[in-house]
């Protein structure tokens, strides 16, 4: 996962042979410019959103799973808290986004919330603080089924990253949130103070540009390819030279042994000749 990365590249598949609950599904390949959805849950999929009434069995274009909401909305229980232990980025959390009148013309009611996996929220908070003067805050675990939940489905003002991340505000109530399908743009309009808020636009822009996504593997430049070719060629050449030296050494050992036998005679033959000559000498001395 890469913050501020461009994304893209080829998608891959989760191994079917593994014990992963989503084995066989594709992930990755989506680009940063495709990260925005709408206010409808299930929006923001660059590919794989054939059935707009459910998010079940969908791929993961940006490498992460979608959020889940209460009452198994759009079959989102498929990605529920039972799988938090293996969810990319960790469990779903939320964090308040507040600023001060020193930097923006805001009221006390203008508070937004970022909702997403914990590991995406932590570095993103640094970007919020840096660019939008957000008051630093620590993420809290999100419980979509809690009756007193701070954020509800109807409060979402924008989905990102294939509905795996959202900006929300308790001051907004989208009455069409549970009746619309994921490819619609129908929603309750934002309140005027929110629609034209520089603070909201700043938070929205940072989320769009800095939210972590699966990045592409960097492609090799012609120079890199040439260097790689030289390296591989060098490895093969060195290997061939070592093999040739080993062969020459073995040949020299064999030739040395043969030359030694030719020059000095075979030790086994010489020993036999010596014994036979000793026998003859003994016979000559004692006929």
Tab-separated table of C-alpha atoms in Angstrom:
chain	number	residue	atom	x	y	z
A	1	UNK	CA	0.000	0.000	0.000
A	2	UNK	CA	1.299	3.415	-0.920
A	3	UNK	CA	0.164	6.844	0.265
A	4	UNK	CA	0.164	9.442	-2.516
A	5	UNK	CA	1.020	6.670	-5.015
A	6	UNK	CA	-0.493	6.577	-8.507
A	7	UNK	CA	-1.665	2.970	-8.361
A	8	UNK	CA	-2.291	1.101	-11.588
A	9	UNK	CA	-0.361	-1.867	-12.921
A	10	UNK	CA	-1.632	-5.401	-13.375
A	11	UNK	CA	-4.146	-6.975	-11.025
A	12	UNK	CA	-3.382	-10.235	-9.239
A	13	UNK	CA	-5.415	-13.030	-7.668
A	14	UNK	CA	-5.686	-14.310	-4.121
A	15	UNK	CA	-4.627	-17.953	-4.207
A	16	UNK	CA	-7.544	-20.384	-4.380
A	17	UNK	CA	-5.541	-23.031	-2.599
A	18	UNK	CA	-5.184	-20.923	0.525
A	19	UNK	CA	-7.533	-20.771	3.508
A	20	UNK	CA	-8.300	-17.144	2.695
A	21	UNK	CA	-12.083	-16.468	2.732
A	22	UNK	CA	-11.796	-14.576	-0.572
A	23	UNK	CA	-9.539	-16.982	-2.421
A	24	UNK	CA	-9.734	-16.584	-6.188
A	25	UNK	CA	-10.712	-12.904	-6.167
A	26	UNK	CA	-8.688	-10.301	-7.998
A	27	UNK	CA	-7.075	-7.283	-6.334
A	28	UNK	CA	-5.102	-4.256	-7.443
A	29	UNK	CA	-4.818	-2.561	-10.819
A	30	UNK	CA	-6.906	0.524	-10.001
A	31	UNK	CA	-5.428	3.986	-10.483
A	32	UNK	CA	-5.408	6.972	-8.140
A	33	UNK	CA	-7.581	8.959	-10.551
A	34	UNK	CA	-10.320	6.298	-10.116
A	35	UNK	CA	-10.439	6.535	-6.336
A	36	UNK	CA	-13.564	8.710	-5.967
A	37	UNK	CA	-16.980	7.204	-5.542
A	38	UNK	CA	-20.271	8.954	-4.740
A	39	UNK	CA	-22.469	9.106	-1.643
A	40	UNK	CA	-23.895	5.700	-2.533
A	41	UNK	CA	-22.405	2.673	-0.806
A	42	UNK	CA	-20.806	0.308	-3.303
A	43	UNK	CA	-19.626	3.123	-5.565
A	44	UNK	CA	-16.066	3.797	-6.683
A	45	UNK	CA	-15.294	0.442	-8.332
A	46	UNK	CA	-13.204	0.773	-11.518
A	47	UNK	CA	-14.106	-2.842	-12.334
A	48	UNK	CA	-16.016	-5.796	-10.919
A	49	UNK	CA	-19.259	-4.078	-9.854
A	50	UNK	CA	-21.632	-5.981	-12.135
A	51	UNK	CA	-24.520	-6.295	-9.669
A	52	UNK	CA	-25.194	-2.803	-8.347
A	53	UNK	CA	-27.514	-3.993	-5.581
A	54	UNK	CA	-24.863	-5.937	-3.641
A	55	UNK	CA	-21.168	-5.726	-2.858
A	56	UNK	CA	-20.857	-9.462	-2.216
A	57	UNK	CA	-18.314	-11.403	-4.298
A	58	UNK	CA	-16.724	-8.236	-5.673
A	59	UNK	CA	-12.975	-7.854	-6.329
A	60	UNK	CA	-10.656	-5.466	-4.483
A	61	UNK	CA	-9.400	-2.976	-7.109
A	62	UNK	CA	-7.402	-0.898	-4.612
A	63	UNK	CA	-6.206	-3.848	-2.516
A	64	UNK	CA	-8.577	-3.366	0.444
A	65	UNK	CA	-12.061	-4.564	1.385
A	66	UNK	CA	-15.157	-2.366	1.472
A	67	UNK	CA	-16.695	-1.086	4.691
A	68	UNK	CA	-19.589	-2.916	6.306
A	69	UNK	CA	-22.791	-1.424	7.679
A	70	UNK	CA	-25.535	-2.477	10.082
A	71	UNK	CA	-28.398	-4.759	9.043
A	72	UNK	CA	-26.118	-6.464	6.510
A	73	UNK	CA	-26.715	-3.578	4.134
A	74	UNK	CA	-25.983	-4.672	0.545
A	75	UNK	CA	-24.602	-7.960	1.930
A	76	UNK	CA	-21.700	-6.103	3.545
A	77	UNK	CA	-21.550	-8.633	6.411
A	78	UNK	CA	-19.383	-10.621	4.020
A	79	UNK	CA	-16.580	-8.236	5.071
A	80	UNK	CA	-17.712	-7.931	8.693
A	81	UNK	CA	-15.769	-7.825	11.976
A	82	UNK	CA	-15.355	-11.612	11.991
A	83	UNK	CA	-12.500	-11.065	9.505
A	84	UNK	CA	-10.906	-8.024	11.160
A	85	UNK	CA	-7.858	-10.108	12.086
A	86	UNK	CA	-6.941	-10.518	8.401
A	87	UNK	CA	-8.451	-7.322	6.982
A	88	UNK	CA	-5.850	-5.349	5.001
A	89	UNK	CA	-4.951	-2.349	7.146
A	90	UNK	CA	-6.533	-3.792	10.276
A	91	UNK	CA	-9.952	-3.222	11.838
A	92	UNK	CA	-12.328	-0.443	10.772
A	93	UNK	CA	-11.840	2.732	12.781
A	94	UNK	CA	-12.940	6.358	12.667
A	95	UNK	CA	-11.328	9.628	13.627
A	96	UNK	CA	-12.775	13.158	14.063
A	97	UNK	CA	-11.536	15.909	11.759
A	98	UNK	CA	-11.739	19.305	13.453
A	99	UNK	CA	-9.983	22.577	12.816
A	100	UNK	CA	-9.966	26.066	14.336
A	101	UNK	CA	-11.214	29.450	13.200
A	102	UNK	CA	-7.597	30.529	13.050
A	103	UNK	CA	-7.263	28.734	9.704
A	104	UNK	CA	-10.831	28.297	8.417
A	105	UNK	CA	-14.152	30.039	8.890
A	106	UNK	CA	-15.887	27.152	10.656
A	107	UNK	CA	-18.472	26.735	13.389
A	108	UNK	CA	-18.328	24.243	16.245
A	109	UNK	CA	-20.773	22.015	14.333
A	110	UNK	CA	-18.497	21.591	11.321
A	111	UNK	CA	-16.843	18.331	12.279
A	112	UNK	CA	-16.135	15.553	9.818
A	113	UNK	CA	-15.146	11.955	10.380
A	114	UNK	CA	-12.861	9.701	8.356
A	115	UNK	CA	-13.887	6.041	8.404
A	116	UNK	CA	-11.616	3.265	7.169
A	117	UNK	CA	-8.995	0.715	8.127
A	118	UNK	CA	-6.765	1.807	10.981
A	119	UNK	CA	-3.474	1.596	9.078
A	120	UNK	CA	-4.795	3.956	6.407
A	121	UNK	CA	-6.060	6.452	8.971
A	122	UNK	CA	-2.827	6.826	10.942
A	123	UNK	CA	-0.563	8.273	8.196
A	124	UNK	CA	-3.511	10.060	6.610
A	125	UNK	CA	-4.006	12.002	9.837
A	126	UNK	CA	-0.495	13.403	9.371
A	127	UNK	CA	-1.527	14.712	5.947
A	128	UNK	CA	-4.760	16.162	7.356
A	129	UNK	CA	-2.809	17.997	10.047
A	130	UNK	CA	-0.170	19.232	7.601
A	131	UNK	CA	-2.438	20.451	4.804
A	132	UNK	CA	-5.772	21.190	6.493
A	133	UNK	CA	-4.676	22.152	10.008
A	134	UNK	CA	-6.760	19.349	11.520
A	135	UNK	CA	-6.484	18.958	15.272
A	136	UNK	CA	-4.543	15.686	15.822
A	137	UNK	CA	-6.682	12.805	17.080
A	138	UNK	CA	-6.289	9.060	17.573
A	139	UNK	CA	-8.544	6.587	15.680
A	140	UNK	CA	-11.212	4.696	17.611
A	141	UNK	CA	-12.652	1.318	16.736
A	142	UNK	CA	-15.805	1.619	14.638
A	143	UNK	CA	-18.923	-0.398	15.441
A	144	UNK	CA	-21.446	-0.032	12.636
A	145	UNK	CA	-24.082	-2.027	14.547
A	146	UNK	CA	-24.055	0.087	17.713
A	147	UNK	CA	-27.349	1.899	18.295
A	148	UNK	CA	-25.439	4.969	19.487
A	149	UNK	CA	-22.827	4.866	16.735
A	150	UNK	CA	-21.251	8.263	16.068
A	151	UNK	CA	-21.417	7.686	12.308
A	152	UNK	CA	-24.234	5.973	10.433
A	153	UNK	CA	-24.700	5.036	6.808
A	154	UNK	CA	-26.876	8.118	6.251
A	155	UNK	CA	-24.057	10.454	7.391
A	156	UNK	CA	-21.603	9.581	4.605
A	157	UNK	CA	-20.855	12.530	2.313
A	158	UNK	CA	-18.269	10.801	0.104
A	159	UNK	CA	-16.976	7.262	-0.527
A	160	UNK	CA	-13.451	6.552	-1.739
A	161	UNK	CA	-11.375	3.564	-2.831
A	162	UNK	CA	-14.184	1.178	-3.840
A	163	UNK	CA	-16.257	2.077	-0.754
A	164	UNK	CA	-13.478	1.015	1.614
A	165	UNK	CA	-13.108	4.549	3.004
A	166	UNK	CA	-15.579	7.335	3.706
A	167	UNK	CA	-15.883	10.908	4.892
A	168	UNK	CA	-18.966	11.551	6.991
A	169	UNK	CA	-20.640	14.194	9.114
A	170	UNK	CA	-23.384	13.828	11.753
A	171	UNK	CA	-24.716	17.146	10.445
A	172	UNK	CA	-25.658	15.461	7.156
A	173	UNK	CA	-28.519	13.009	6.696
A	174	UNK	CA	-28.846	11.294	3.332
A	175	UNK	CA	-32.431	10.018	3.276
A	176	UNK	CA	-31.706	8.091	0.049
A	177	UNK	CA	-28.737	6.185	1.464
A	178	UNK	CA	-30.634	2.917	2.009
A	179	UNK	CA	-32.776	3.009	-1.112
A	180	UNK	CA	-30.240	3.895	-3.815
A	181	UNK	CA	-28.035	1.441	-5.685
A	182	UNK	CA	-24.299	1.787	-5.919
A	183	UNK	CA	-24.146	3.300	-9.419
A	184	UNK	CA	-26.573	6.131	-8.712
A	185	UNK	CA	-25.728	9.730	-7.950
A	186	UNK	CA	-29.081	10.364	-6.237
A	187	UNK	CA	-28.651	11.702	-2.733
A	188	UNK	CA	-29.857	14.373	-0.359
A	189	UNK	CA	-27.966	17.613	-1.122
A	190	UNK	CA	-25.325	18.733	1.342
A	191	UNK	CA	-26.200	21.651	3.620
A	192	UNK	CA	-25.027	24.902	2.119
A	193	UNK	CA	-22.388	25.577	4.798
A	194	UNK	CA	-20.921	22.139	4.068
A	195	UNK	CA	-21.185	22.302	0.287
A	196	UNK	CA	-19.048	25.439	0.045
A	197	UNK	CA	-16.816	24.845	3.063
A	198	UNK	CA	-13.090	25.324	2.286
A	199	UNK	CA	-12.303	23.025	5.204
A	200	UNK	CA	-14.430	20.186	3.803
A	201	UNK	CA	-12.914	20.663	0.361
A	202	UNK	CA	-9.430	20.534	1.859
A	203	UNK	CA	-10.130	17.291	3.729
A	204	UNK	CA	-11.786	15.825	0.647
A	205	UNK	CA	-8.813	16.724	-1.553
A	206	UNK	CA	-6.223	15.293	0.837
A	207	UNK	CA	-8.197	12.062	1.091
A	208	UNK	CA	-8.383	11.740	-2.682
A	209	UNK	CA	-4.659	12.288	-3.133
A	210	UNK	CA	-3.093	10.724	-0.036
A	211	UNK	CA	-5.265	7.706	0.823
A	212	UNK	CA	-3.214	4.499	0.632
A	213	UNK	CA	-3.767	2.230	-2.389
A	214	UNK	CA	-1.959	-0.721	-3.939
A	215	UNK	CA	0.764	0.736	-6.091
A	216	UNK	CA	2.129	-0.618	-9.345
A	217	UNK	CA	5.527	-2.298	-9.582
A	218	UNK	CA	7.886	0.294	-11.115
A	219	UNK	CA	8.673	-0.480	-14.745
A	220	UNK	CA	12.298	-0.758	-15.798
A	221	UNK	CA	13.794	2.035	-17.866
A	222	UNK	CA	15.949	1.149	-20.907
A	223	UNK	CA	19.042	1.911	-18.824
A	224	UNK	CA	17.799	-0.375	-16.021
A	225	UNK	CA	17.075	-3.132	-18.534
A	226	UNK	CA	20.579	-2.743	-20.003
A	227	UNK	CA	22.132	-2.929	-16.522
A	228	UNK	CA	20.029	-5.995	-15.714
A	229	UNK	CA	21.089	-7.643	-18.989
A	230	UNK	CA	24.752	-6.924	-18.206
A	231	UNK	CA	24.352	-8.351	-14.720
A	232	UNK	CA	22.693	-11.530	-15.953
A	233	UNK	CA	25.253	-11.890	-18.753
A	234	UNK	CA	28.058	-11.376	-16.258
A	235	UNK	CA	26.670	-14.112	-14.036
A	236	UNK	CA	26.526	-16.557	-16.949
A	237	UNK	CA	30.018	-15.593	-18.181
A	238	UNK	CA	31.536	-15.980	-14.723
A	239	UNK	CA	29.815	-19.318	-14.316
A	240	UNK	CA	31.117	-20.512	-17.677
A	241	UNK	CA	34.657	-19.372	-16.826
A	242	UNK	CA	34.604	-21.174	-13.485
A	243	UNK	CA	33.364	-24.341	-15.172
A	244	UNK	CA	36.097	-24.068	-17.826
A	245	UNK	CA	38.792	-23.591	-15.158
A	246	UNK	CA	37.510	-26.591	-13.224
A	247	UNK	CA	37.551	-28.680	-16.404
A	248	UNK	CA	41.099	-27.573	-17.248
A	249	UNK	CA	42.268	-28.386	-13.712
A	250	UNK	CA	40.708	-31.859	-13.820
A	251	UNK	CA	42.296	-32.486	-17.244
A	252	UNK	CA	45.711	-31.406	-15.954
A	253	UNK	CA	45.437	-33.823	-13.030
A	254	UNK	CA	44.643	-36.699	-15.401
A	255	UNK	CA	47.510	-35.769	-17.752
A	256	UNK	CA	49.896	-35.421	-14.840
A	257	UNK	CA	49.079	-38.902	-13.640
A	258	UNK	CA	49.507	-40.390	-17.122
A	259	UNK	CA	52.805	-38.545	-17.667
A	260	UNK	CA	54.070	-39.727	-14.329
A	261	UNK	CA	53.288	-43.322	-15.281
A	262	UNK	CA	55.017	-42.895	-18.627
A	263	UNK	CA	58.067	-41.294	-17.091
A	264	UNK	CA	58.456	-43.456	-14.028
A	265	UNK	CA	56.436	-46.454	-14.979
A	266	UNK	CA	53.296	-47.876	-13.518
A	267	UNK	CA	54.064	-48.545	-9.831
A	268	UNK	CA	52.076	-51.779	-9.866
A	269	UNK	CA	53.960	-53.108	-12.923
A	270	UNK	CA	57.307	-51.978	-11.530
A	271	UNK	CA	56.635	-53.733	-8.236
A	272	UNK	CA	55.793	-56.973	-10.043
A	273	UNK	CA	58.965	-56.770	-12.178
A	274	UNK	CA	61.038	-56.142	-9.039
A	275	UNK	CA	59.639	-59.205	-7.280
A	276	UNK	CA	60.212	-61.411	-10.337
A	277	UNK	CA	63.840	-60.165	-10.625
A	278	UNK	CA	64.481	-60.893	-6.957
A	279	UNK	CA	63.210	-64.418	-7.465
A	280	UNK	CA	65.522	-64.911	-10.461
A	281	UNK	CA	68.499	-63.634	-8.480
A	282	UNK	CA	67.843	-66.036	-5.650
A	283	UNK	CA	67.650	-68.906	-8.148
A	284	UNK	CA	70.933	-67.840	-9.780
A	285	UNK	CA	72.710	-67.700	-6.442
A	286	UNK	CA	71.412	-71.099	-5.376
A	287	UNK	CA	71.056	-73.307	-8.476
